[in-house]
Amino acid sequence: MDNVIRIFDTTLRDGEQSPGCSMNIDEKLAMARQLEKLGVDVIEAGFPIASPGDFESVKRVAETVRGCEIAGLARCEPEDVDAAGEAVRGAANPRIHVFIATSDLHMRFKLRKSADEVLRDAVRSVEQARRYTQNVEFSAEDATRSDPEFLFRVFQAVIEAGAKVINVPDTVGYTVPSDYARLITSIRERVPNLGDTIISVHCHNDLGLGVANSLAAIQAGARQVECTVNGIGERAGNTSLEEVVMALRTRRDAFGVDTRIVTEEIYPSSRLLSSITGVSVQPNKAVVGANAFAHEAGIHQDGVLKNVMTYEIMTPQSIGRSSNELVLGKHSGRHAFRERLHALGFDLQPDQLDNAFQKFKVLADKKKVIYNEDLEVLVADAVLRMEDKFKLLSVNVSSGTGAVPAATVEMAIEDRVVKEAGFGDGPVDAVFRVIGSITQCKAQLVRYQVNAITGGTDAQGEVSVTLSEDGLTAIGQGAHTDIIVASAKAYLNAINKLEWRRSQNVGRRTDEKGP
Ligand code: KIV
Ligand code: ZN
């Protein structure tokens, strides 16, 4: 058996299904380019049948990213397989990923199909997918709660039909490492025509075991891991890419296998995803959390100063983290700016670069020290936004002890300029009320969060606002040295995203359509 573990990244599909993480086409493209730099083997770009927006983003990613296989997901339904086939057609190496549930529970209550019907649909879909590409993956949804004897039969039949990869999802995060390893071993022993078919694993994190289960499966012979950046995904998320990759790299002695991941691109990938979605990782998150390399206890600090290996099993540099490094100031030129963005993973078009550079100059006038984190937020703010319906032109507030907080907001709505004023319980509330009245937004404010991007009183405030309306959720972000302005930008960004999603019919929960 070879010792390369293929990384199948599903950040843009299973990851995107987590509440508030849906992305527009430009955001997906930016993330896909970064995944290519990261060196993932396969990018699952979406679920093409789910909506026209999903179809279009898979197609664009397939036509743009040439260095990875591009997969589209499909249920074992003829129209799904055709949609996936058409969407990935332009890829350098297209893959169609078909799935159907094999557990009694899912077959009986969700699919209302007999085991024989499921087996028939699985085979028919693999055969149909092979008319588009030889590169077909089959997933037995809820495999870990399926009857193993039936699972072996299904795998044997789909391999016979031409599947090159068989995936064993722990769809509901139910399994434990010893059981999962045993299941992988039994598939290797009991599927007679396995040959060089790759066994893939796909774990959810409901019991916090996604990474542990994936690693146990690798030890039992799995050679593809499905995972997401920052572990985003349905419910408690999917196996976290950075944790699996760094476990394999750091403990090569224990696993004896490795991935092709360029680990120095892990942190830029994590940051890019957070700045696109507005969903930040918890500070103590392994590998990419803010505290993952921070040594607080005196005894630890002392040890690290004497020899860093006393308390660090991997270096921050190995994951591309050069924390709080001073990067640029107001005298920096366009060239240095472009080089730095390139190093951070952003390859901008000339007009995008001009736009970002102008914003950088404005920021550099306000803020003495500009860090990598400032640049990431600035680019996300300046470049990765879709064409907004509502644009903020100006915002002014008055507040303080003894004053009723008041706000005046000026906005452009398509080609009209609208100005309104109003009061609120505080300056942020006043601004949100006025924006709500101008945009006629009825969405409910679910979460409002402010973070300082770096240290210092001149730090930019990064505001994240979550809005919800009619089952759609959108997270908006805004960054500015003035947190009222950052709040206004974040609120409007969320409103614009909701507008966009409504128009594209995206963000629909997958209960209706998918896994
Ligand atoms: O969790 C799951 O079962 C899935 C499949 C579609 C692979 O996401
Ligand atoms: Zn999944």
Short mmCIF file of C-alpha atoms and ligand atoms in Angstrom, two decimals:
data_model
loop_
_atom_site.label_atom_id
_atom_site.label_comp_id
_atom_site.label_asym_id
_atom_site.label_seq_id
_atom_site.Cartn_x
_atom_site.Cartn_y
_atom_site.Cartn_z
CA MET A 1 0.00 0.00 0.00
CA ASP A 2 1.33 3.47 -0.80
CA ASN A 3 2.11 5.96 1.94
CA VAL A 4 0.45 9.07 0.49
CA ILE A 5 -2.77 10.27 2.07
CA ARG A 6 -4.92 12.20 -0.40
CA ILE A 7 -6.58 15.27 1.01
CA PHE A 8 -10.11 15.75 -0.29
CA ASP A 9 -11.15 19.20 0.79
CA THR A 10 -14.89 19.76 1.20
CA THR A 11 -14.77 23.28 2.71
CA LEU A 12 -16.74 24.59 -0.27
CA ARG A 13 -19.41 21.88 -0.01
CA ASP A 14 -19.90 20.22 3.41
CA GLY A 15 -18.16 23.18 5.08
CA GLU A 16 -20.30 25.68 3.29
CA GLN A 17 -23.39 23.89 4.62
CA SER A 18 -22.70 25.06 8.16
CA PRO A 19 -24.98 27.89 9.26
CA GLY A 20 -23.68 31.27 8.17
CA CYS A 21 -20.79 29.87 6.12
CA SER A 22 -22.30 30.12 2.65
CA MET A 23 -20.11 31.98 0.17
CA ASN A 24 -20.74 33.80 -3.08
CA ILE A 25 -18.97 32.83 -6.30
CA ASP A 26 -16.06 35.25 -5.92
CA GLU A 27 -15.48 34.13 -2.36
CA LYS A 28 -15.53 30.48 -3.42
CA LEU A 29 -13.07 31.20 -6.20
CA ALA A 30 -10.70 33.01 -3.84
CA MET A 31 -10.90 30.09 -1.40
CA ALA A 32 -10.42 27.53 -4.17
CA ARG A 33 -7.26 29.31 -5.39
CA GLN A 34 -5.91 29.22 -1.85
CA LEU A 35 -6.73 25.50 -1.53
CA GLU A 36 -4.76 24.94 -4.71
CA LYS A 37 -1.75 26.69 -3.14
CA LEU A 38 -2.26 24.62 -0.03
CA GLY A 39 -1.79 21.56 -2.20
CA VAL A 40 -5.03 19.66 -1.56
CA ASP A 41 -5.54 16.77 -3.98
CA VAL A 42 -9.27 17.25 -4.53
CA ILE A 43 -11.54 20.27 -4.07
CA GLU A 44 -15.20 19.39 -3.67
CA ALA A 45 -16.52 22.66 -5.05
CA GLY A 46 -20.22 22.22 -4.32
CA PHE A 47 -23.47 20.42 -4.92
CA PRO A 48 -24.47 21.54 -8.44
CA ILE A 49 -28.13 20.45 -8.36
CA ALA A 50 -28.79 22.42 -5.16
CA SER A 51 -29.22 25.81 -6.88
CA PRO A 52 -28.16 27.74 -10.00
CA GLY A 53 -25.64 29.60 -7.80
CA ASP A 54 -24.09 26.31 -6.65
CA PHE A 55 -23.93 25.01 -10.22
CA GLU A 56 -22.25 28.21 -11.43
CA SER A 57 -19.66 28.24 -8.65
CA VAL A 58 -18.66 24.61 -9.25
CA LYS A 59 -18.34 25.39 -12.96
CA ARG A 60 -16.21 28.49 -12.36
CA VAL A 61 -13.94 26.69 -9.89
CA ALA A 62 -13.58 23.79 -12.37
CA GLU A 63 -12.60 26.17 -15.17
CA THR A 64 -10.22 28.24 -13.04
CA VAL A 65 -8.29 25.90 -10.74
CA ARG A 66 -6.05 23.59 -12.75
CA GLY A 67 -3.78 22.10 -10.07
CA CYS A 68 -6.33 19.93 -8.20
CA GLU A 69 -9.07 17.49 -9.08
CA ILE A 70 -12.44 19.25 -8.91
CA ALA A 71 -15.38 17.26 -7.60
CA GLY A 72 -19.11 17.94 -7.77
CA LEU A 73 -21.52 16.13 -5.44
CA ALA A 74 -24.63 14.30 -6.67
CA ARG A 75 -27.31 12.14 -5.09
CA CYS A 76 -27.90 8.86 -6.92
CA GLU A 77 -30.55 10.57 -9.07
CA PRO A 78 -30.20 10.98 -12.84
CA GLU A 79 -30.69 14.79 -12.82
CA ASP A 80 -28.13 15.24 -10.02
CA VAL A 81 -25.48 13.23 -11.85
CA ASP A 82 -26.07 15.20 -15.05
CA ALA A 83 -25.82 18.51 -13.18
CA ALA A 84 -22.56 17.43 -11.50
CA GLY A 85 -21.19 16.10 -14.80
CA GLU A 86 -21.95 19.36 -16.62
CA ALA A 87 -20.58 21.51 -13.79
CA VAL A 88 -17.18 19.79 -13.57
CA ARG A 89 -16.81 19.20 -17.32
CA GLY A 90 -14.32 22.09 -17.75
CA ALA A 91 -11.93 20.86 -15.03
CA ALA A 92 -8.42 19.64 -15.80
CA ASN A 93 -9.27 16.53 -13.79
CA PRO A 94 -13.01 16.31 -13.03
CA ARG A 95 -14.48 13.99 -10.41
CA ILE A 96 -18.12 13.13 -9.82
CA HIS A 97 -18.98 12.17 -6.26
CA VAL A 98 -22.24 10.22 -6.00
CA PHE A 99 -23.79 9.21 -2.70
CA ILE A 100 -26.75 7.30 -1.30
CA ALA A 101 -27.61 6.24 2.24
CA THR A 102 -27.08 2.58 3.15
CA SER A 103 -28.24 2.39 6.78
CA ASP A 104 -31.61 0.75 7.51
CA LEU A 105 -32.72 3.92 9.25
CA HIS A 106 -32.01 6.19 6.29
CA MET A 107 -33.24 3.73 3.65
CA ARG A 108 -36.52 3.16 5.45
CA PHE A 109 -37.43 6.61 6.73
CA LYS A 110 -35.59 9.07 4.50
CA LEU A 111 -35.34 7.35 1.13
CA ARG A 112 -38.29 4.97 1.52
CA LYS A 113 -36.39 2.50 -0.63
CA SER A 114 -35.52 -1.15 -0.14
CA ALA A 115 -31.91 -2.29 0.06
CA ASP A 116 -32.16 -3.72 -3.45
CA GLU A 117 -33.43 -0.41 -4.82
CA VAL A 118 -30.55 1.45 -3.13
CA LEU A 119 -28.05 -1.00 -4.59
CA ARG A 120 -29.60 -0.59 -8.03
CA ASP A 121 -29.56 3.25 -7.85
CA ALA A 122 -25.95 3.26 -6.64
CA VAL A 123 -24.77 1.14 -9.57
CA ARG A 124 -26.85 3.04 -12.12
CA SER A 125 -25.46 6.38 -10.92
CA VAL A 126 -21.85 5.27 -11.02
CA GLU A 127 -22.41 4.01 -14.57
CA GLN A 128 -24.07 7.29 -15.53
CA ALA A 129 -21.25 9.35 -13.96
CA ARG A 130 -18.69 7.33 -15.93
CA ARG A 131 -20.12 8.76 -19.14
CA TYR A 132 -18.65 12.10 -18.01
CA THR A 133 -15.41 10.94 -16.36
CA GLN A 134 -13.59 7.79 -15.28
CA ASN A 135 -12.90 9.54 -11.97
CA VAL A 136 -15.98 8.55 -9.95
CA GLU A 137 -16.25 8.42 -6.16
CA PHE A 138 -19.08 6.61 -4.39
CA SER A 139 -20.17 7.39 -0.80
CA ALA A 140 -22.35 5.16 1.35
CA GLU A 141 -24.03 7.78 3.51
CA ASP A 142 -24.37 6.80 7.18
CA ALA A 143 -21.94 3.92 6.54
CA THR A 144 -21.00 3.61 10.20
CA ARG A 145 -24.61 2.76 11.14
CA SER A 146 -25.15 0.48 8.14
CA ASP A 147 -25.27 -3.30 8.18
CA PRO A 148 -21.63 -4.17 7.29
CA GLU A 149 -22.70 -7.13 5.12
CA PHE A 150 -24.89 -4.82 2.99
CA LEU A 151 -22.10 -2.23 2.87
CA PHE A 152 -19.65 -4.81 1.47
CA ARG A 153 -22.21 -5.77 -1.21
CA VAL A 154 -22.77 -2.15 -2.23
CA PHE A 155 -19.05 -1.42 -2.40
CA GLN A 156 -18.42 -4.54 -4.46
CA ALA A 157 -21.18 -3.56 -6.90
CA VAL A 158 -20.08 0.08 -7.36
CA ILE A 159 -16.46 -0.96 -7.89
CA GLU A 160 -17.69 -3.40 -10.49
CA ALA A 161 -19.56 -0.46 -12.09
CA GLY A 162 -16.35 1.59 -12.19
CA ALA A 163 -16.02 3.61 -8.95
CA LYS A 164 -12.36 4.44 -8.26
CA VAL A 165 -12.84 5.72 -4.71
CA ILE A 166 -15.22 4.33 -2.09
CA ASN A 167 -16.02 6.62 0.79
CA VAL A 168 -17.13 5.47 4.26
CA PRO A 169 -18.85 8.45 5.88
CA ASP A 170 -19.53 8.72 9.57
CA THR A 171 -22.37 11.05 8.65
CA VAL A 172 -23.66 11.68 12.17
CA GLY A 173 -20.36 11.55 14.06
CA TYR A 174 -21.36 8.36 15.84
CA THR A 175 -18.37 6.07 15.52
CA VAL A 176 -15.31 5.77 17.79
CA PRO A 177 -11.72 5.15 16.65
CA SER A 178 -11.55 1.41 17.39
CA ASP A 179 -14.90 0.65 15.67
CA TYR A 180 -14.06 2.78 12.66
CA ALA A 181 -10.63 1.17 12.22
CA ARG A 182 -12.29 -2.25 12.44
CA LEU A 183 -14.82 -1.28 9.77
CA ILE A 184 -12.05 -0.13 7.40
CA THR A 185 -10.12 -3.35 8.00
CA SER A 186 -13.21 -5.44 7.32
CA ILE A 187 -13.88 -3.57 4.06
CA ARG A 188 -10.33 -4.39 2.97
CA GLU A 189 -10.86 -8.04 3.86
CA ARG A 190 -14.41 -8.54 2.66
CA VAL A 191 -14.77 -6.57 -0.59
CA PRO A 192 -13.30 -9.07 -3.01
CA ASN A 193 -12.71 -6.76 -5.99
CA LEU A 194 -11.21 -3.88 -3.97
CA GLY A 195 -7.89 -4.01 -5.88
CA ASP A 196 -6.37 -0.54 -5.95
CA THR A 197 -9.67 1.26 -5.23
CA ILE A 198 -8.96 4.01 -2.72
CA ILE A 199 -10.78 3.81 0.62
CA SER A 200 -11.80 7.27 1.75
CA VAL A 201 -13.02 8.46 5.13
CA HIS A 202 -15.37 11.31 5.94
CA CYS A 203 -16.05 12.09 9.59
CA HIS A 204 -18.29 14.49 11.42
CA ASN A 205 -17.40 15.86 14.78
CA ASP A 206 -20.55 15.41 16.87
CA LEU A 207 -18.59 13.69 19.64
CA GLY A 208 -15.42 15.68 18.98
CA LEU A 209 -13.84 12.56 17.40
CA GLY A 210 -13.63 13.54 13.72
CA VAL A 211 -9.85 13.82 13.63
CA ALA A 212 -9.22 10.82 15.92
CA ASN A 213 -11.54 8.64 13.82
CA SER A 214 -9.88 9.73 10.57
CA LEU A 215 -6.42 8.97 11.95
CA ALA A 216 -7.53 5.53 13.18
CA ALA A 217 -8.93 4.82 9.71
CA ILE A 218 -5.62 5.81 8.10
CA GLN A 219 -3.83 3.34 10.36
CA ALA A 220 -6.29 0.69 9.16
CA GLY A 221 -5.57 1.44 5.49
CA ALA A 222 -7.72 4.39 4.36
CA ARG A 223 -5.82 6.53 1.84
CA GLN A 224 -8.10 9.54 1.36
CA VAL A 225 -9.35 11.86 4.09
CA GLU A 226 -12.27 14.22 3.52
CA CYS A 227 -11.95 17.32 5.64
CA THR A 228 -12.47 21.08 5.85
CA VAL A 229 -10.37 24.09 6.73
CA ASN A 230 -10.99 25.10 10.37
CA GLY A 231 -13.19 21.98 10.67
CA ILE A 232 -16.30 23.86 9.52
CA GLY A 233 -19.29 21.77 8.48
CA GLU A 234 -22.74 20.48 9.36
CA ARG A 235 -23.57 20.71 13.10
CA ALA A 236 -20.30 20.28 15.04
CA GLY A 237 -18.34 20.29 11.80
CA ASN A 238 -16.15 17.95 9.78
CA THR A 239 -12.67 16.57 10.35
CA SER A 240 -10.34 19.53 10.50
CA LEU A 241 -7.82 19.57 7.65
CA GLU A 242 -5.08 21.33 9.59
CA GLU A 243 -5.30 18.94 12.54
CA VAL A 244 -5.11 15.75 10.47
CA VAL A 245 -2.31 17.10 8.28
CA MET A 246 -0.20 18.33 11.17
CA ALA A 247 -0.76 15.12 13.15
CA LEU A 248 0.52 13.09 10.19
CA ARG A 249 3.46 15.45 9.62
CA THR A 250 4.47 15.87 13.26
CA ARG A 251 4.04 12.18 14.11
CA ARG A 252 5.34 10.62 10.92
CA ASP A 253 7.16 8.20 13.18
CA ALA A 254 3.80 6.87 14.41
CA PHE A 255 1.81 6.90 11.15
CA GLY A 256 4.47 6.30 8.50
CA VAL A 257 2.43 8.22 5.91
CA ASP A 258 2.21 11.84 4.80
CA THR A 259 0.15 14.21 2.66
CA ARG A 260 1.19 16.53 -0.18
CA ILE A 261 0.02 19.58 1.74
CA VAL A 262 2.23 22.68 1.75
CA THR A 263 1.87 23.20 5.49
CA GLU A 264 3.10 26.83 5.31
CA GLU A 265 -0.20 27.62 3.57
CA ILE A 266 -2.32 26.27 6.44
CA TYR A 267 -2.57 29.47 8.45
CA PRO A 268 -3.20 31.73 5.42
CA SER A 269 -5.99 29.32 4.40
CA SER A 270 -7.53 29.40 7.85
CA ARG A 271 -7.42 33.21 7.99
CA LEU A 272 -8.82 33.59 4.51
CA LEU A 273 -11.77 31.35 5.34
CA SER A 274 -12.48 33.23 8.56
CA SER A 275 -12.33 36.58 6.85
CA ILE A 276 -14.64 35.41 4.06
CA THR A 277 -17.25 33.81 6.31
CA GLY A 278 -16.87 35.96 9.41
CA VAL A 279 -16.72 32.79 11.47
CA SER A 280 -13.56 32.94 13.54
CA VAL A 281 -11.95 29.92 15.18
CA GLN A 282 -11.95 29.55 18.95
CA PRO A 283 -8.71 30.84 20.55
CA ASN A 284 -7.67 27.39 21.82
CA LYS A 285 -8.31 25.62 18.51
CA ALA A 286 -5.48 23.20 17.70
CA VAL A 287 -2.96 24.44 15.11
CA VAL A 288 -4.72 27.64 13.95
CA GLY A 289 -6.27 29.13 17.11
CA ALA A 290 -4.92 32.44 18.43
CA ASN A 291 -3.41 30.71 21.46
CA ALA A 292 -2.08 27.61 19.70
CA PHE A 293 1.50 28.90 20.05
CA ALA A 294 1.08 31.28 22.99
CA HIS A 295 2.89 30.36 26.18
CA GLU A 296 1.33 32.05 29.16
CA ALA A 297 2.64 30.19 32.21
CA GLY A 298 5.98 31.55 33.46
CA ILE A 299 7.52 28.11 33.62
CA HIS A 300 6.56 27.45 30.00
CA GLN A 301 7.86 30.82 28.82
CA ASP A 302 11.13 30.17 30.57
CA GLY A 303 11.44 26.74 28.93
CA VAL A 304 10.59 28.05 25.47
CA LEU A 305 13.17 30.83 25.76
CA LYS A 306 15.83 28.24 26.65
CA ASN A 307 14.81 25.76 23.96
CA VAL A 308 11.61 26.13 21.98
CA MET A 309 11.15 22.33 21.76
CA THR A 310 10.52 22.13 25.51
CA TYR A 311 6.92 23.16 24.95
CA GLU A 312 6.41 23.31 21.18
CA ILE A 313 5.97 20.18 19.07
CA MET A 314 5.74 22.14 15.81
CA THR A 315 6.80 25.65 14.89
CA PRO A 316 4.43 28.49 14.02
CA GLN A 317 6.49 28.98 10.83
CA SER A 318 5.73 25.44 9.69
CA ILE A 319 2.05 26.38 9.32
CA GLY A 320 2.83 29.79 7.81
CA ARG A 321 2.29 31.79 10.91
CA SER A 322 4.55 34.76 11.62
CA SER A 323 2.33 36.30 14.22
CA ASN A 324 2.05 40.06 14.53
CA GLU A 325 4.90 40.62 12.18
CA LEU A 326 5.22 44.26 11.22
CA VAL A 327 4.62 44.28 7.52
CA LEU A 328 4.03 47.67 6.00
CA GLY A 329 3.66 51.32 6.86
CA LYS A 330 2.39 54.44 5.16
CA HIS A 331 5.55 54.89 3.11
CA SER A 332 5.37 51.45 1.59
CA GLY A 333 4.90 51.37 -2.16
CA ARG A 334 2.54 49.51 -4.42
CA HIS A 335 5.14 46.89 -5.28
CA ALA A 336 5.85 45.96 -1.65
CA PHE A 337 2.11 45.93 -1.02
CA ARG A 338 1.47 43.54 -3.92
CA GLU A 339 4.35 41.25 -2.86
CA ARG A 340 3.02 41.07 0.68
CA LEU A 341 -0.50 40.25 -0.50
CA HIS A 342 0.94 37.59 -2.75
CA ALA A 343 2.75 36.04 0.22
CA LEU A 344 -0.56 36.05 2.10
CA GLY A 345 -2.26 34.15 -0.68
CA PHE A 346 -4.03 36.95 -2.53
CA ASP A 347 -3.32 37.28 -6.25
CA LEU A 348 -5.36 40.28 -7.24
CA GLN A 349 -6.37 41.56 -10.64
CA PRO A 350 -4.95 45.06 -11.44
CA ASP A 351 -8.24 46.88 -10.65
CA GLN A 352 -8.65 44.93 -7.41
CA LEU A 353 -5.07 45.78 -6.47
CA ASP A 354 -5.70 49.49 -7.10
CA ASN A 355 -8.81 49.36 -4.95
CA ALA A 356 -7.04 47.52 -2.11
CA PHE A 357 -3.98 49.81 -2.32
CA GLN A 358 -6.13 52.92 -1.97
CA LYS A 359 -7.78 51.45 1.13
CA PHE A 360 -4.36 50.51 2.49
CA LYS A 361 -3.15 54.12 2.15
CA VAL A 362 -6.23 55.40 3.97
CA LEU A 363 -5.68 52.86 6.75
CA ALA A 364 -1.96 53.59 6.96
CA ASP A 365 -2.77 57.25 7.61
CA LYS A 366 -4.85 56.26 10.62
CA LYS A 367 -2.85 53.36 11.96
CA LYS A 368 0.89 53.47 12.56
CA VAL A 369 1.53 49.77 12.33
CA ILE A 370 -0.10 47.49 9.78
CA TYR A 371 -0.01 43.76 10.39
CA ASN A 372 -0.75 40.78 8.15
CA GLU A 373 -4.11 40.42 9.85
CA ASP A 374 -5.00 44.04 8.90
CA LEU A 375 -4.17 43.30 5.28
CA GLU A 376 -6.27 40.13 5.19
CA VAL A 377 -9.29 41.99 6.51
CA LEU A 378 -8.67 44.89 4.18
CA VAL A 379 -8.57 42.64 1.12
CA ALA A 380 -11.66 40.74 2.19
CA ASP A 381 -13.40 44.07 2.71
CA ALA A 382 -12.20 45.71 -0.51
CA VAL A 383 -12.09 42.92 -3.00
CA LEU A 384 -14.02 39.80 -2.16
CA ARG A 385 -17.34 41.58 -1.93
CA MET A 386 -19.96 41.03 -4.57
CA GLU A 387 -21.61 44.05 -6.21
CA ASP A 388 -23.62 45.47 -3.32
CA LYS A 389 -27.16 46.76 -3.71
CA PHE A 390 -26.78 49.06 -0.68
CA LYS A 391 -23.61 51.11 -0.30
CA LEU A 392 -22.60 53.12 2.76
CA LEU A 393 -21.56 56.66 1.89
CA SER A 394 -21.24 58.22 5.34
CA VAL A 395 -22.21 57.67 8.95
CA ASN A 396 -22.17 60.16 11.83
CA VAL A 397 -23.18 59.58 15.42
CA SER A 398 -23.48 61.64 18.56
CA SER A 399 -23.58 59.94 21.94
CA GLY A 400 -22.12 60.18 25.39
CA THR A 401 -23.27 60.65 28.97
CA GLY A 402 -26.45 62.68 29.10
CA ALA A 403 -27.10 62.61 25.34
CA VAL A 404 -29.68 60.57 23.46
CA PRO A 405 -27.60 58.55 20.96
CA ALA A 406 -28.37 59.71 17.42
CA ALA A 407 -27.14 58.66 13.99
CA THR A 408 -27.24 60.08 10.48
CA VAL A 409 -26.57 57.68 7.63
CA GLU A 410 -26.15 58.41 3.94
CA MET A 411 -26.39 55.52 1.51
CA ALA A 412 -26.48 54.83 -2.21
CA ILE A 413 -29.18 52.40 -3.34
CA GLU A 414 -28.41 51.52 -6.93
CA ASP A 415 -28.33 55.06 -8.43
CA ARG A 416 -30.26 56.92 -5.67
CA VAL A 417 -28.72 58.63 -2.65
CA VAL A 418 -30.75 58.42 0.57
CA LYS A 419 -30.04 60.17 3.86
CA GLU A 420 -31.88 59.55 7.15
CA ALA A 421 -31.41 60.19 10.84
CA GLY A 422 -32.72 58.52 13.98
CA PHE A 423 -32.17 57.64 17.63
CA GLY A 424 -31.29 54.45 19.46
CA ASP A 425 -30.34 52.89 22.79
CA GLY A 426 -26.69 53.40 21.99
CA PRO A 427 -24.71 54.60 18.96
CA VAL A 428 -24.63 51.15 17.31
CA ASP A 429 -28.34 50.65 17.89
CA ALA A 430 -29.05 54.11 16.41
CA VAL A 431 -27.00 53.33 13.30
CA PHE A 432 -28.64 49.90 12.85
CA ARG A 433 -32.12 51.39 13.20
CA VAL A 434 -31.45 54.01 10.55
CA ILE A 435 -29.89 51.48 8.16
CA GLY A 436 -32.81 49.11 8.84
CA SER A 437 -35.27 51.87 7.96
CA ILE A 438 -33.46 52.86 4.74
CA THR A 439 -33.06 49.28 3.51
CA GLN A 440 -36.46 48.16 4.91
CA CYS A 441 -34.64 45.20 6.40
CA LYS A 442 -36.89 42.92 8.47
CA ALA A 443 -34.18 40.40 9.37
CA GLN A 444 -33.55 39.49 12.96
CA LEU A 445 -30.17 40.38 14.46
CA VAL A 446 -28.92 37.05 15.84
CA ARG A 447 -25.38 37.98 16.86
CA TYR A 448 -23.20 41.05 17.07
CA GLN A 449 -19.52 40.62 17.84
CA VAL A 450 -16.56 42.99 17.94
CA ASN A 451 -12.91 41.92 17.93
CA ALA A 452 -9.75 43.97 17.85
CA ILE A 453 -7.79 42.59 14.91
CA THR A 454 -4.42 43.33 16.51
CA GLY A 455 -3.24 44.97 19.73
CA GLY A 456 -3.10 48.70 20.53
CA THR A 457 -5.75 51.39 20.87
CA ASP A 458 -5.36 52.19 17.17
CA ALA A 459 -6.27 48.58 16.26
CA GLN A 460 -8.95 48.05 13.66
CA GLY A 461 -12.19 46.77 15.05
CA GLU A 462 -13.53 43.77 13.15
CA VAL A 463 -17.28 43.52 13.55
CA SER A 464 -19.30 40.47 12.67
CA VAL A 465 -23.09 40.64 12.41
CA THR A 466 -25.36 37.62 11.92
CA LEU A 467 -28.83 38.22 10.46
CA SER A 468 -31.57 35.71 9.92
CA GLU A 469 -34.76 35.92 7.86
CA ASP A 470 -37.09 33.25 6.44
CA GLY A 471 -34.63 30.43 7.18
CA LEU A 472 -31.72 32.25 5.53
CA THR A 473 -28.71 33.29 7.58
CA ALA A 474 -26.00 35.74 6.58
CA ILE A 475 -22.89 36.86 8.38
CA GLY A 476 -21.60 40.31 7.50
CA GLN A 477 -18.25 41.77 8.39
CA GLY A 478 -16.76 45.20 8.53
CA ALA A 479 -13.42 46.50 9.67
CA HIS A 480 -12.42 50.03 10.54
CA THR A 481 -10.44 51.86 13.19
CA ASP A 482 -13.79 53.36 14.27
CA ILE A 483 -15.98 50.54 15.54
CA ILE A 484 -19.22 52.40 14.78
CA VAL A 485 -18.21 52.59 11.13
CA ALA A 486 -17.08 48.94 11.26
CA SER A 487 -20.50 48.04 12.72
CA ALA A 488 -22.37 49.92 9.99
CA LYS A 489 -20.29 48.19 7.31
CA ALA A 490 -20.85 44.76 8.86
CA TYR A 491 -24.61 45.28 9.18
CA LEU A 492 -24.91 46.43 5.57
CA ASN A 493 -22.69 43.59 4.38
CA ALA A 494 -25.05 41.09 6.03
CA ILE A 495 -28.09 42.81 4.49
CA ASN A 496 -26.44 42.74 1.03
CA LYS A 497 -25.62 39.04 1.44
CA LEU A 498 -29.22 38.25 2.39
CA GLU A 499 -30.41 40.18 -0.69
CA TRP A 500 -27.95 38.29 -2.88
CA ARG A 501 -28.89 34.91 -1.44
CA ARG A 502 -32.58 35.55 -1.91
CA SER A 503 -31.95 36.47 -5.54
CA GLN A 504 -29.79 33.37 -6.13
CA ASN A 505 -31.89 31.00 -4.06
CA VAL A 506 -28.77 29.84 -2.15
CA GLY A 507 -28.37 29.05 1.50
CA ARG A 508 -31.39 26.75 1.45
CA ARG A 509 -30.83 24.11 4.11
CA THR A 510 -29.91 20.80 2.58
CA ASP A 511 -32.72 18.89 4.32
CA GLU A 512 -34.68 19.66 1.19
CA LYS A 513 -32.10 18.49 -1.28
CA GLY A 514 -28.93 16.99 0.03
CA PRO A 515 -26.93 15.06 2.58
O1 KIV B 1 -21.67 13.28 5.78
C1 KIV B 1 -21.92 12.68 4.73
O2 KIV B 1 -22.36 11.53 4.70
C2 KIV B 1 -21.66 13.40 3.47
C3 KIV B 1 -21.68 12.58 2.23
C4 KIV B 1 -22.35 13.26 1.11
C5 KIV B 1 -20.27 12.19 1.85
O3 KIV B 1 -21.36 14.57 3.48
ZN ZN B 2 -20.58 15.13 5.51
#
